[in-house]
Coordinates of C-alpha atoms and ligand atoms in Angstrom, one line a residue:
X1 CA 77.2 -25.9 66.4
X2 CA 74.5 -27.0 68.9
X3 CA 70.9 -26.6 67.0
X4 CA 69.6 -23.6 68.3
X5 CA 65.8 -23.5 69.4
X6 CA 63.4 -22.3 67.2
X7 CA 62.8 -19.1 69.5
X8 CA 59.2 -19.1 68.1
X9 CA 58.3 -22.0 69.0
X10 CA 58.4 -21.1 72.6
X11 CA 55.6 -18.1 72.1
X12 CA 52.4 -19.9 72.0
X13 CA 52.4 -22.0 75.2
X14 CA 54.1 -19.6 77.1
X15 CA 51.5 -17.6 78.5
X16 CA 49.9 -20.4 80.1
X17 CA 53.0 -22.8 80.8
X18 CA 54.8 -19.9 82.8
X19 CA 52.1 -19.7 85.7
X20 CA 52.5 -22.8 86.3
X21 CA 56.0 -24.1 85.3
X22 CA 57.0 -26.0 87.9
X23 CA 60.9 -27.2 88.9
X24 CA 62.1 -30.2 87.9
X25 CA 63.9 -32.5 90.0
X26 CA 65.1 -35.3 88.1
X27 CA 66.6 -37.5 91.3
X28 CA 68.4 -40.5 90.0
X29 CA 69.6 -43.2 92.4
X30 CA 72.3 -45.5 91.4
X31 CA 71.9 -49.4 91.1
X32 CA 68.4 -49.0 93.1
X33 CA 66.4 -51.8 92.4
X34 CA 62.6 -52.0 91.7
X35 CA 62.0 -53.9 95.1
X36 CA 64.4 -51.7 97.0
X37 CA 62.2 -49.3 98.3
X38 CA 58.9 -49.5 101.0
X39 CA 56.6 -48.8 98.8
X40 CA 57.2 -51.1 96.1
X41 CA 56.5 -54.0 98.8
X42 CA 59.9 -54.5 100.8
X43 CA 59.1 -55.2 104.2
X44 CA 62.9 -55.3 105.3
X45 CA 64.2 -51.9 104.7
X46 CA 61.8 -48.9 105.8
X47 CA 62.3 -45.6 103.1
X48 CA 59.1 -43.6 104.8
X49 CA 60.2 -40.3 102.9
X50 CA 60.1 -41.6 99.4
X51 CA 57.1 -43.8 100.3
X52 CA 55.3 -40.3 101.3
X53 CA 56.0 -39.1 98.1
X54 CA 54.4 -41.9 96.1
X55 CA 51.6 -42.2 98.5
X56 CA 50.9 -38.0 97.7
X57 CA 52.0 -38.5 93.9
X58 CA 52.0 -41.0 91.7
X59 CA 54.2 -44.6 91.9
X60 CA 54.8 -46.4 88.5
X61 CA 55.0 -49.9 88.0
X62 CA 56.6 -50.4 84.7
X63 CA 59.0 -47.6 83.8
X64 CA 62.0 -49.0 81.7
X65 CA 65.5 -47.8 82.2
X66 CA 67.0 -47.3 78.6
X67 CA 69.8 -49.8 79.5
X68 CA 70.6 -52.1 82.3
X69 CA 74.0 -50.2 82.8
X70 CA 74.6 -46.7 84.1
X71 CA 76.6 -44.9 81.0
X72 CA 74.0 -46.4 78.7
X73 CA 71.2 -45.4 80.3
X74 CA 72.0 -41.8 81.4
X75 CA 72.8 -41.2 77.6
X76 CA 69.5 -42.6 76.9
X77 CA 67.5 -40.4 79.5
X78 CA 69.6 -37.1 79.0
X79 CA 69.6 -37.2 75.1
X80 CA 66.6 -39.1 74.1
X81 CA 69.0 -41.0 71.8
X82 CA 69.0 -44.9 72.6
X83 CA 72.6 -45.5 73.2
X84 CA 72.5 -48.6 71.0
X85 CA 72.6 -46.3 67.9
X86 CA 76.4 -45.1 68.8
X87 CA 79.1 -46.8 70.0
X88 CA 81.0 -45.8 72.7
X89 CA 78.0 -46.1 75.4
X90 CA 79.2 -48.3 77.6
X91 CA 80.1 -48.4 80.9
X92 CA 83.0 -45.0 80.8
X93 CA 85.8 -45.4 82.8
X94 CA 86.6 -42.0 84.8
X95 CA 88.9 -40.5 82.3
X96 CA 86.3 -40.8 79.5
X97 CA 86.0 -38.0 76.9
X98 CA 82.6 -36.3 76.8
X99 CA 80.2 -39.3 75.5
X100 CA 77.5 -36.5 74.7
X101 CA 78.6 -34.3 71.6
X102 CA 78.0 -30.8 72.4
X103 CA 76.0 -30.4 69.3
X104 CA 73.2 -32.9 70.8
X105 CA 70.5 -31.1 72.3
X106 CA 70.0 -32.5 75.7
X107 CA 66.9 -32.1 78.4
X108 CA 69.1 -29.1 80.0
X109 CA 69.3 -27.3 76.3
X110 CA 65.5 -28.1 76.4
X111 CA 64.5 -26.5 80.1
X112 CA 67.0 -23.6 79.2
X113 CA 65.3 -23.0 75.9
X114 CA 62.2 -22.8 78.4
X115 CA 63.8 -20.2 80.8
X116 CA 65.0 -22.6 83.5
X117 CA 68.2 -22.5 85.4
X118 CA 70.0 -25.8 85.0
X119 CA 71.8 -28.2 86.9
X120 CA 74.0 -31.7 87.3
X121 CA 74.5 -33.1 90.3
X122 CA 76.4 -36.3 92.1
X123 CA 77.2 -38.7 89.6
X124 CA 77.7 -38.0 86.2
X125 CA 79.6 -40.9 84.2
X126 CA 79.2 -39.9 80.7
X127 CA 83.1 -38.4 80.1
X128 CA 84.3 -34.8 80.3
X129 CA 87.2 -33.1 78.8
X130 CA 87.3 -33.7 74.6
X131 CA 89.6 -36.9 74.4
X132 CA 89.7 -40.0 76.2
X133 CA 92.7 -40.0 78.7
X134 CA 93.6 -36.6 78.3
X135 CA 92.4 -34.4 80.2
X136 CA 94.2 -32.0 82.1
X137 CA 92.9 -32.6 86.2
X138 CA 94.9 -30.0 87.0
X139 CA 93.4 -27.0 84.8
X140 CA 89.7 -26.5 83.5
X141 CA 88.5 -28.9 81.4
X142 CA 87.6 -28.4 77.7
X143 CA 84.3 -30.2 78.1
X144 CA 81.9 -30.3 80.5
X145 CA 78.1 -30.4 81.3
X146 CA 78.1 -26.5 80.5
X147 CA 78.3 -27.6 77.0
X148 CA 75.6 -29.5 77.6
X149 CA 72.9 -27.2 78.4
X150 CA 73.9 -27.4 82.2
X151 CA 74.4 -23.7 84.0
X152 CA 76.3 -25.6 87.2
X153 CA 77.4 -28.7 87.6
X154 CA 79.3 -30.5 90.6
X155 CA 79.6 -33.9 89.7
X156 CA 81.6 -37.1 90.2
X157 CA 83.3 -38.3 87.1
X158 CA 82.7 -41.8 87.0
X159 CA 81.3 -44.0 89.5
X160 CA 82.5 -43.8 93.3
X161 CA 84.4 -47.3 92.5
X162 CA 86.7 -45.4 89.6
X163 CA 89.1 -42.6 89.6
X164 CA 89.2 -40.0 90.0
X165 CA 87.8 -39.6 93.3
X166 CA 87.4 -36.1 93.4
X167 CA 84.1 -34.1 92.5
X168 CA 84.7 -31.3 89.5
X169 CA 82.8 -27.9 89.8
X170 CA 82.4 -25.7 87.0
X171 CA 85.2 -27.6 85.1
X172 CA 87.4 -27.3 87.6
X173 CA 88.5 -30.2 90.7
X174 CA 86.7 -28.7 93.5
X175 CA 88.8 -27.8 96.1
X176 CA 91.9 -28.5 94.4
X177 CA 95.0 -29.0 96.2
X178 CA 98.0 -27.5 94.6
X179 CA 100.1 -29.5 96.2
X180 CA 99.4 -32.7 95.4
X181 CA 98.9 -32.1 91.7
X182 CA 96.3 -35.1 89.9
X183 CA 97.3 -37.6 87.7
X184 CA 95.1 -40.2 86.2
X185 CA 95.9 -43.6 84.1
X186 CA 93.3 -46.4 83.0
X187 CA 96.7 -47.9 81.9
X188 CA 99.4 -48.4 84.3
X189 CA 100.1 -47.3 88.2
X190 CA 102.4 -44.7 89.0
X191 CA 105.2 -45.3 90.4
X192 CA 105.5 -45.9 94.1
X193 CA 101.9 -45.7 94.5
X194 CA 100.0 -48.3 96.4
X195 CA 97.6 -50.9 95.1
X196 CA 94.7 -52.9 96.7
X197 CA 96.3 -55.6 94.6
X198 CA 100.0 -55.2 96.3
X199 CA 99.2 -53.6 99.3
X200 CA 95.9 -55.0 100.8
X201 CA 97.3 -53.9 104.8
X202 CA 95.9 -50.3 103.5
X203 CA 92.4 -51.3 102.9
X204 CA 91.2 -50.1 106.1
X205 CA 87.2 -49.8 105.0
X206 CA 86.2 -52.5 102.4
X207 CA 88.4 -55.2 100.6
X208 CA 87.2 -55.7 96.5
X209 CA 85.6 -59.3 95.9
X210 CA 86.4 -59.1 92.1
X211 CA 88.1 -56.1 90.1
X212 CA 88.6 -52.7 91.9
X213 CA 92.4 -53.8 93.0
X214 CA 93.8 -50.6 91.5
X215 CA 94.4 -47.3 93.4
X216 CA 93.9 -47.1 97.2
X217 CA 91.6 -43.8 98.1
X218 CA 90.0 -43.6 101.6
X219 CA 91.3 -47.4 102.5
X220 CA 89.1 -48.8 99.7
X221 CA 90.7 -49.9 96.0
X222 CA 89.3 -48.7 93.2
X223 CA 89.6 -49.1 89.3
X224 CA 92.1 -47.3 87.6
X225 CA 95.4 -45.2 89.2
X226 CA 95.3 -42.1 90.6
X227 CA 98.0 -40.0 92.3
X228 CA 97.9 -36.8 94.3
X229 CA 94.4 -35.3 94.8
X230 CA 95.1 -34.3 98.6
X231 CA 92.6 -32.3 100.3
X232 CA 90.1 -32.5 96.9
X233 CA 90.4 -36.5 97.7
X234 CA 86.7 -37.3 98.7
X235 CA 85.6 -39.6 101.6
X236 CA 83.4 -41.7 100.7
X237 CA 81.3 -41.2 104.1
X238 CA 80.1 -38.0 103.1
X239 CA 79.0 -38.2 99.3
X240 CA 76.0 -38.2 100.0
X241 CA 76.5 -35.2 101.8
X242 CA 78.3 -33.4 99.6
X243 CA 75.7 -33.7 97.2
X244 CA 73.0 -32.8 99.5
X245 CA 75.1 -29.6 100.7
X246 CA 75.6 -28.8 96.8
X247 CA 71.9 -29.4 95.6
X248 CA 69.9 -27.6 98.6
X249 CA 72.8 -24.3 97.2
X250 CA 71.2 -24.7 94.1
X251 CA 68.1 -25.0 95.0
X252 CA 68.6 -22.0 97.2
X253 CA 70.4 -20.2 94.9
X254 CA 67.5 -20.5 92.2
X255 CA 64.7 -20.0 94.5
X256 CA 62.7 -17.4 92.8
X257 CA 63.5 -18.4 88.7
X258 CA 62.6 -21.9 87.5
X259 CA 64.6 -24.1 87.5
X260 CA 65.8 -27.9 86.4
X261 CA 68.5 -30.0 88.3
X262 CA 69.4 -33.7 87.2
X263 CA 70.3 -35.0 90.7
X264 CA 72.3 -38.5 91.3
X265 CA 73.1 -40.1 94.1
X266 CA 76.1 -42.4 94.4
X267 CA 73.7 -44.8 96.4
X268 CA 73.0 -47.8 96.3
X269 CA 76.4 -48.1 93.6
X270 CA 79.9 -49.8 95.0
X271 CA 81.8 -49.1 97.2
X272 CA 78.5 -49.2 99.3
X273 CA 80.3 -46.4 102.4
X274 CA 77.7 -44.8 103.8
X275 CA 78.0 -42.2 106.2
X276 CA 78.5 -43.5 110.3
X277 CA 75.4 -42.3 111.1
X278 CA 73.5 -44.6 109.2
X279 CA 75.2 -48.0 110.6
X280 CA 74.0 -50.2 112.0
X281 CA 70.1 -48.9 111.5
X282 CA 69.6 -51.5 108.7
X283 CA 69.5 -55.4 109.0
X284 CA 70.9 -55.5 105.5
X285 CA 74.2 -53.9 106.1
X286 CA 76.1 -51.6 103.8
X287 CA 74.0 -51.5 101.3
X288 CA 70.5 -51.7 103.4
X289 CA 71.9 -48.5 105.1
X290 CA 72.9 -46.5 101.5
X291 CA 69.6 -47.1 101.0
X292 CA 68.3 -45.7 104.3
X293 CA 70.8 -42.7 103.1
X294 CA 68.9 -42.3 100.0
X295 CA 65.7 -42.0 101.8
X296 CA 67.4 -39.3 103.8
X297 CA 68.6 -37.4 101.0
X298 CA 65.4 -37.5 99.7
X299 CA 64.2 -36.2 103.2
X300 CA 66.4 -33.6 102.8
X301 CA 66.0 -32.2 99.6
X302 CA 61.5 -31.8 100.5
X303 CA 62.6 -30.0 103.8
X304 CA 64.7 -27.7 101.5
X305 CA 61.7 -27.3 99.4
X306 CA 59.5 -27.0 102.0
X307 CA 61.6 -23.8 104.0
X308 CA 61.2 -22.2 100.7
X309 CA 57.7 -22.4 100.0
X310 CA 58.7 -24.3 96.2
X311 CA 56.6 -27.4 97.6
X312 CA 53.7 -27.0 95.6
X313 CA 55.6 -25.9 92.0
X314 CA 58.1 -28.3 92.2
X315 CA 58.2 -31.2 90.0
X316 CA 59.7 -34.6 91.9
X317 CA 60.6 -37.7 89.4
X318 CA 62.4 -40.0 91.6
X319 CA 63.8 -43.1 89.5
X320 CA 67.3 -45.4 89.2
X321 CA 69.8 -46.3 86.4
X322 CA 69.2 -49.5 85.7
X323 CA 68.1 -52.5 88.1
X324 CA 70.1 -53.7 91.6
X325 CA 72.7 -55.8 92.3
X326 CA 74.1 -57.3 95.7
X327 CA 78.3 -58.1 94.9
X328 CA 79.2 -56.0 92.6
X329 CA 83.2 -56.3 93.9
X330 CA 83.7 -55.4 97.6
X331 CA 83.1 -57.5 100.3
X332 CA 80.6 -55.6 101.5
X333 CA 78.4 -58.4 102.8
X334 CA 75.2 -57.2 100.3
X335 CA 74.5 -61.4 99.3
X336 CA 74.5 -62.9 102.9
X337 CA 72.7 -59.9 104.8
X338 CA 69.7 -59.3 102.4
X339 CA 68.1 -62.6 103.5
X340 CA 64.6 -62.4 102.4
X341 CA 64.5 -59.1 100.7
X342 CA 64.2 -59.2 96.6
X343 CA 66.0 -56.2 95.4
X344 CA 64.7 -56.8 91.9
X345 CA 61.0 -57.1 93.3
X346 CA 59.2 -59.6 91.5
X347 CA 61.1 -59.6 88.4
X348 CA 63.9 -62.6 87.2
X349 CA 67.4 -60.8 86.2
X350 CA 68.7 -58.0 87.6
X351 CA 71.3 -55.4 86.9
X352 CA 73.3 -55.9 83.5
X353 CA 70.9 -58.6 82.5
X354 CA 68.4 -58.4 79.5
X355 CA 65.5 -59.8 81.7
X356 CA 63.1 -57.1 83.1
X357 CA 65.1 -57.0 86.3
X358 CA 68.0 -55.2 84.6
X359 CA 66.0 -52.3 83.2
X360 CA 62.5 -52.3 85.6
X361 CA 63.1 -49.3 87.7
X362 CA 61.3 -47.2 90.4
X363 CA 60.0 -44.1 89.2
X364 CA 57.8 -41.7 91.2
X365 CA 56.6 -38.3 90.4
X366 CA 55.3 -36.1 93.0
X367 CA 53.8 -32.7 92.5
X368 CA 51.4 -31.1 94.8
X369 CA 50.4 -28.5 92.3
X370 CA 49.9 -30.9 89.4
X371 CA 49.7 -34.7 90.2
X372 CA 46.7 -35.9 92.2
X373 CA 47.7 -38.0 95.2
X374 CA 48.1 -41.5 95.9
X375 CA 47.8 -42.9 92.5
X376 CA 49.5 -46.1 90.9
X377 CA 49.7 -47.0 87.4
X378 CA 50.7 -50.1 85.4
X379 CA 51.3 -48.3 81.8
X380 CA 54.5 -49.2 79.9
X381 CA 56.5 -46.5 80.5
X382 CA 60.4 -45.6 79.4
X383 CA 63.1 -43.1 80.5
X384 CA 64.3 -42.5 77.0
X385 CA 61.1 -40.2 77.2
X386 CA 62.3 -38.0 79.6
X387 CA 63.6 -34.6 77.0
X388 CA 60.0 -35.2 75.1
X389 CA 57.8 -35.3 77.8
X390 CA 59.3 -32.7 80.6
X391 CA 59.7 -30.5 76.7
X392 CA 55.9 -31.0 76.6
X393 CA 55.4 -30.0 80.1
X394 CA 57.8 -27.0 80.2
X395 CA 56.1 -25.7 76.9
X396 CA 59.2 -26.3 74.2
X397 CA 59.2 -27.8 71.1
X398 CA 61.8 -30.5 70.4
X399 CA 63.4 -29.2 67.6
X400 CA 63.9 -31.2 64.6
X401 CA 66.2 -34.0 64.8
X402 CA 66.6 -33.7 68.6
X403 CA 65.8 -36.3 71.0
X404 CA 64.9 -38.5 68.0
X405 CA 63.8 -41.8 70.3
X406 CA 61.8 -39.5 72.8
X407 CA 58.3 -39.9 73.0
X408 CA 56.1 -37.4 75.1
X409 CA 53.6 -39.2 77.3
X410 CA 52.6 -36.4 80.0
X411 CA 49.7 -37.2 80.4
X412 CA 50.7 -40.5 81.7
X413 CA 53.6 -39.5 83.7
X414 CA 51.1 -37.0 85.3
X415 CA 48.4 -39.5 86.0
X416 CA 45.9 -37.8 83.6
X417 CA 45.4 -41.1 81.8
X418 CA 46.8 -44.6 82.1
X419 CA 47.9 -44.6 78.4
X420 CA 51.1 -46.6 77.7
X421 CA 54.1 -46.4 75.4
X422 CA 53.5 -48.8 72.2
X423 CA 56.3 -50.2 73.0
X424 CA 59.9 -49.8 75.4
X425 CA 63.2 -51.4 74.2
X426 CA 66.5 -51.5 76.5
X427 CA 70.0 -52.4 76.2
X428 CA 71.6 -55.3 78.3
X429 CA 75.2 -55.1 79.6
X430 CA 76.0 -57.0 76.2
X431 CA 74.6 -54.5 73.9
X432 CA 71.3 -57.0 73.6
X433 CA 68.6 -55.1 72.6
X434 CA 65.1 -56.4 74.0
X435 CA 61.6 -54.7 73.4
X436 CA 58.6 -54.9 75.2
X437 CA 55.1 -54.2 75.1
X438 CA 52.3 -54.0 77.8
X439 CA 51.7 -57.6 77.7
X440 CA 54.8 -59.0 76.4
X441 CA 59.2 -59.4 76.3
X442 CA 61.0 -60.1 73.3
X443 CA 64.3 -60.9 73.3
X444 CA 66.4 -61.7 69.9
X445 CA 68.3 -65.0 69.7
X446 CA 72.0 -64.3 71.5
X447 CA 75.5 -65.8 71.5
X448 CA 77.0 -65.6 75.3
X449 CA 76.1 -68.0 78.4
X450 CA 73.5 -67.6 80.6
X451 CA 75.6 -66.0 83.8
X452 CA 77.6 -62.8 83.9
X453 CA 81.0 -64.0 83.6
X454 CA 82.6 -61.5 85.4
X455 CA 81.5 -62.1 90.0
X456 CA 78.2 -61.1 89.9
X457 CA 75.7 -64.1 89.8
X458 CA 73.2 -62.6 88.0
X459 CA 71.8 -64.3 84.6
X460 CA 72.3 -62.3 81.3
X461 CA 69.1 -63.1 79.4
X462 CA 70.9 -64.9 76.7
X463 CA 69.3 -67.8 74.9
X464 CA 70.2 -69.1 71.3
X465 CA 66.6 -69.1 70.5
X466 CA 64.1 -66.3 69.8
X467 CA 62.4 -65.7 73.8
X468 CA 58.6 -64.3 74.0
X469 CA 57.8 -64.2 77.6
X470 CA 53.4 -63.2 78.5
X471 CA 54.0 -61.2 81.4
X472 CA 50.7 -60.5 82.3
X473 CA 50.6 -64.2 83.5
X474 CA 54.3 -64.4 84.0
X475 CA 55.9 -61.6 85.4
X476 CA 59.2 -63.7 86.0
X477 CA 60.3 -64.7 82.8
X478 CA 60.1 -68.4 83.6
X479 CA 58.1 -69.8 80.3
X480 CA 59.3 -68.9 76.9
X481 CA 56.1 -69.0 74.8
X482 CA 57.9 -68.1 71.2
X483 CA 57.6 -71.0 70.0
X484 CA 53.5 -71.4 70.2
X485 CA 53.1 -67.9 69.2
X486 CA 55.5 -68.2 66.2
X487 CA 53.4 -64.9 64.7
X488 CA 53.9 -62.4 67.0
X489 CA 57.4 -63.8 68.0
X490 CA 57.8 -62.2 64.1
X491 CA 55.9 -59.4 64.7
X492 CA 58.5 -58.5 67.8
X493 CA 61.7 -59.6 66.0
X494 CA 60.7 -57.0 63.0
X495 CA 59.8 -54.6 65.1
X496 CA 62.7 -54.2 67.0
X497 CA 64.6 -54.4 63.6
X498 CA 62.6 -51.2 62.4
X499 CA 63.3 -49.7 65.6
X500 CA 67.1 -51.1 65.7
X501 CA 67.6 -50.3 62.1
X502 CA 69.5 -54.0 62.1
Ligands
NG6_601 C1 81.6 -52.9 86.3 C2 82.2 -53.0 87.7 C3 81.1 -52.7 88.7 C4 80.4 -51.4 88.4 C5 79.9 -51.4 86.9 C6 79.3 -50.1 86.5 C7 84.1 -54.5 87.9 C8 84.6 -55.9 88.2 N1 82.8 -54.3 88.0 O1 82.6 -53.1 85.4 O2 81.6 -52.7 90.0 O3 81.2 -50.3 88.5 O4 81.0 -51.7 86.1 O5 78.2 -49.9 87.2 O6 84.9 -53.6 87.6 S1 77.2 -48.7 86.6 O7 76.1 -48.8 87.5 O8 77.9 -47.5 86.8 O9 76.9 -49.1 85.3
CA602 CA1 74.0 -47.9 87.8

C-alpha cells in the first residue's frame, strides 16, 4: 500500500500556501547539455525563449543531475531515492516493468497530497506494466504513472531510439490500431520483419553509427523489434508536437485548479528528427535544430500560459537528464557540424561520464509571482531535491520514509539566499558514484578504461587511484590534487561511504 499522507500535516500551511500555490512545470529536456543553451554562453545556437526566462528568473550554475544517464536520473528526481540504492536503475529498455514501486511516494503523490492536478508528459523511461517483457500493448496496462501519483499521463515508453514507438495515454497505446495489433521483443525479431541490420535500402531518414540496427519505424532503426503498431506508429517529425499539443490540453484542461505536470521532451536524445520546419535554421544540423525545437516548445508552452492569464502563478523549472552527447548512434552528423560550440560548457566529460560534464545540467526557474528577475547563482545544487523542495513550496510534509535522499533548499531554488547543498553525489553510466562539494569532486578509485567502450568518445571518469579535483581553480578536471590533500581526499572517500552505505 502506497504511504498515505498524514492528512494533518497539510492544515497548518495551507491557509497561506493556497493564495499563492503556484503550477509547477517541471520541463525536462533530454541529453541537453550545460553549454547547449544561449544563455549559458553558446554563441552558435540562438534559444531566445528560454534565455528570456533566465534573464526574468533565475539561471543556476551548478545544479547536479542525480546520474549521468536518463533512467537513473528520472528515478532520482521523481522519487528522491538515489538510484544507486536499488538495482535495476539503469538505462530501461522500452518493455521495462514499472522501475518505481507503487508503494514509493513520488513528487506527483506529494502535489496531489497538496490539491494539485498531476501530470506526465513526453518521455517517460522508467518501465510500465508489472513485469519486464510482458506487457500486454494491446490492452491497458497493469502499471502505469496513475500509480504513481500521476492523474494523466501521455508518455513515450522508452527513448525515441527504442520500441515501442508509440505514445501510451491513460494505460492505453494512443490511437491504437486494431489492425495491426503490437508486439514487442528485446529478444529476437519477428518473423519477416525488417531490420536496419538486414535491410539498410529502408532507412530513408537516418542510418545508426553504432547499435540501433533493430526494427525499422519511420525509415530510422531502432533498438529492439517491434511489429504492427499502424496508425499509433509515431513520426518522429512531430514529437515534439505531440507533446506540445498534449501538454497545452492539460494545461487548458486544469486552468482554474493547481496543478503539477512533469514535462519531457524527446530533444536533444537520438534519433535527433526534428520537425521540417526547423531545418536548415541551425549551423549545427540535426541536433542544433532539436535544440532550436526545444526553444520552441518552450515558446509554446509561455504563450499557453500567457492566453490564460497563469503567467504570474506558474512555477517554470527548466532542467535536462544528465549532460550532452554528439554520436550517440546515428549518423546524424552532431561531431563534424558543432565546430566550435561546447555542448558540455566549460566542464571535461560529458554524458555517461563520472566527470562534471555527465551530471552538470541547466536548470532555470522562472516565476513572475515569486522569483525576482535576472538573478544567477553558483550554489551546489541537486535534482534528487526536487520531491523535498517543491513539498516545501506546495506546503506538504514529506512523510516519513519518503523521499529519503531529498533535501529542501527553497530558498535557494527561489533565489532567497545563495545557500548550497553540503554536498551532491551522482551516478556515472557505470554505477560510479562521485560526490561533490562547493569547492571540490571526489571520485572513488575505479576499475574500467578511461573511454566509453561502446561509439561515443566521451571519457568515463575512471582512474585506479582516489581523484580530488579543486574546482574553484579548475573547473575542467584537469589536475588531480588527492594526493597533496591526502586529508580531505579521506574526508570525501568516508563521506560518500556514509552516504553510499558501502
Ligand atoms: C545507450 C544507447 C544510446 C542511448 C542511451 C540512453 C546504444 C548503442 N546506445 O545504450 O543511444 O539511447 O542508451 O540514453 O544503444 S538516455 O539518455 O536515455 O539515458
Ligand atoms: Ca538522457
Amino acid at each position: 500500500m502506497k504511504t498515505l499522507l498524514p492528512l494533518l500535516a497539510l492544515a497548518p500551511a495551507m491557509a497561506s500556501a493556497q493564495a499563492q500555490k503556484p503550477n509547477i512545470i517541471m520541463l525536462v529536456a533530454d541529453d541537453l547539455g550545460y553549454g547547449d543553451l544561449s544563455c549559458y554562453g553558446t554563441q552558435l545556437v540562438h534559444t531566445p525563449v528560454t534565455d528570456s526566462l533566465a534573464a526574468h528568473g533565475l539561471r543556476f550554475t551548478n545544479m547536479h543531475a542525480c546520474a549521468s544517464t536518463s533512467t537513473p536520473s528520472r528515478y532520482g528526481m521523481l522519487t528522491g531515492e538515489y538510484p544507486f540504492r536499488r538495482s535495476g536503475t539503469n538505462v530501461a529498455a522500452g518493455n521495462a516493468g514499472t522501475i518505481i514501486r507503487p508503494e514509493q511516494t513520488t513528487v506527483a503523490d506529494l502535489m496531489r497530497a497538496a490539491g494539485y492536478a498531476t501530470a506526465a508528459i513526453g518521455k517517460w523511461h522508467l518501465g510500465l506494466g508489472s513485469e519486464t517483457g510482458r506487457q500486454d500493448w494491446n490492452d491497458t496496462l497493469d502499471v502505469t504513472p496513475r500509480d504513481l501519483g500521476f492523474d494523466y499521463h501521455y508518455i513515450m515508453a522508452a527513448t525515441a531510439d527504442r520500441v515501442p514507438c508509440v505514445y501510451i495515454e491513460q494505460g492505453r497505446v494512443s490511437q491504437h490500431d486494431p489492425d495491426a495489433p503490437i508486439s514487442v521483443s528485446y529478444q529476437q525479431n519477428f518473423e519477416g520483419e525488417p531490420t536496419g541490420r538486414d535491410n539498410p535500402e529502408l532507412l530513408t531518414k537516418l542510418r545508426p553509427s553504432h547499435g540501433h540496427d533493430q526494427s525499422i519505424v519511420n525509415g530510422i532503426s531502432r533498438i529492439g523489434y517491434m511489429k504492427g503498431g499502424g496508425r499509433a506508429l509515431w513520426r518522429d517529425e512531430d514529437i515534439a508536437d505531440s507533446i506540445v499539443a498534449h501538454a497545452c490540453g492539460f494545461i487548458e484542461r486544469h486552468s482554474s485548479e493547481p496543478f503539477f505536470m512533469y514535462l519531457c521532451t524527446n530533444d536533444v536524445h537520438v534519433p535527433r528528427m526534428p520537425h521540417e520546419r526547423f531545418r536548415g535554421l541551425s549551423e549545427m544540423g540535426l541536433r542544433g535544430e532539436a535544440i532550436l525545437q526545444f526553444d520552441w516548445t518552450v515558446d509554446q508552452l509561455c504563450r499557453t500560459l500567457r492566453r490564460l492569464g497563469l503567467d504570474e502563478q506558474t512555477l517554470i523549472l527548466i532542467t535536462s537528464d544528465n549532460g550532452p552527447v554528439l554520436d550517440d548512434g546515428y549518423a546524424d552528423r552532431a561531431e563534424e557540424l558543432c565546430g566550435t560550440h561546447r555542448p558540455w560548457g566549460p566542464w571535461r566529460g560529458a554524458k555517461y561520464s563520472a566527470f562534471e560534464g555527465g551530471s552538470a545540467v541547466p536548470f532555470i526557474a522562472y516565476w513572475p509571482g515569486g522569483i525576482g528577475q535576472g538573478g544567477v547563482t553558483d550554489a551546489l545544487c541537486s535534482l534528487i531535491d526536487v520531491p523535498a523542495t517543491l513539498a516545501q513550496l506546495v506546503g506538504v510534509s514529506v512523510p516519513h520514509g519518503a523521499a529519503p535522499d531529498s533535501q529542501q533548499h527553497l530558498s535557494t531554488w527561489l533565489g532567497r539566499d545563495r545557500k548550497p547543498r553540503p554536498w551532491a553525489v551522482s551516478m556515472a553510466a557505470n554505477r560510479l558514484v562521485t560526490l561533490r562539494t562547493q569547492r571540490y569532486k571526489y571520485i572513488a578509485p575505479s576499475k574500467g578504461g578511461p573511454m566509453i567502450t561502446w561509439g561515443p568518445k566521451i571519457e568515463t571518469g575512471n582512474a585506479p587511484v582516489p581523484q580530488l579535483y579543486d574546482l574553484s581553480t579548475d573547473v575542467h578536471e584537469d589536475h588531480n590534487v588527492a594526493a597533496e590533500h591526502e586529508l580531505l581526499t579521506k574526508r570525501m572517500q568516508n563521506l560518500l561511504q556514509t552516504i553510499t552505505g558501502q
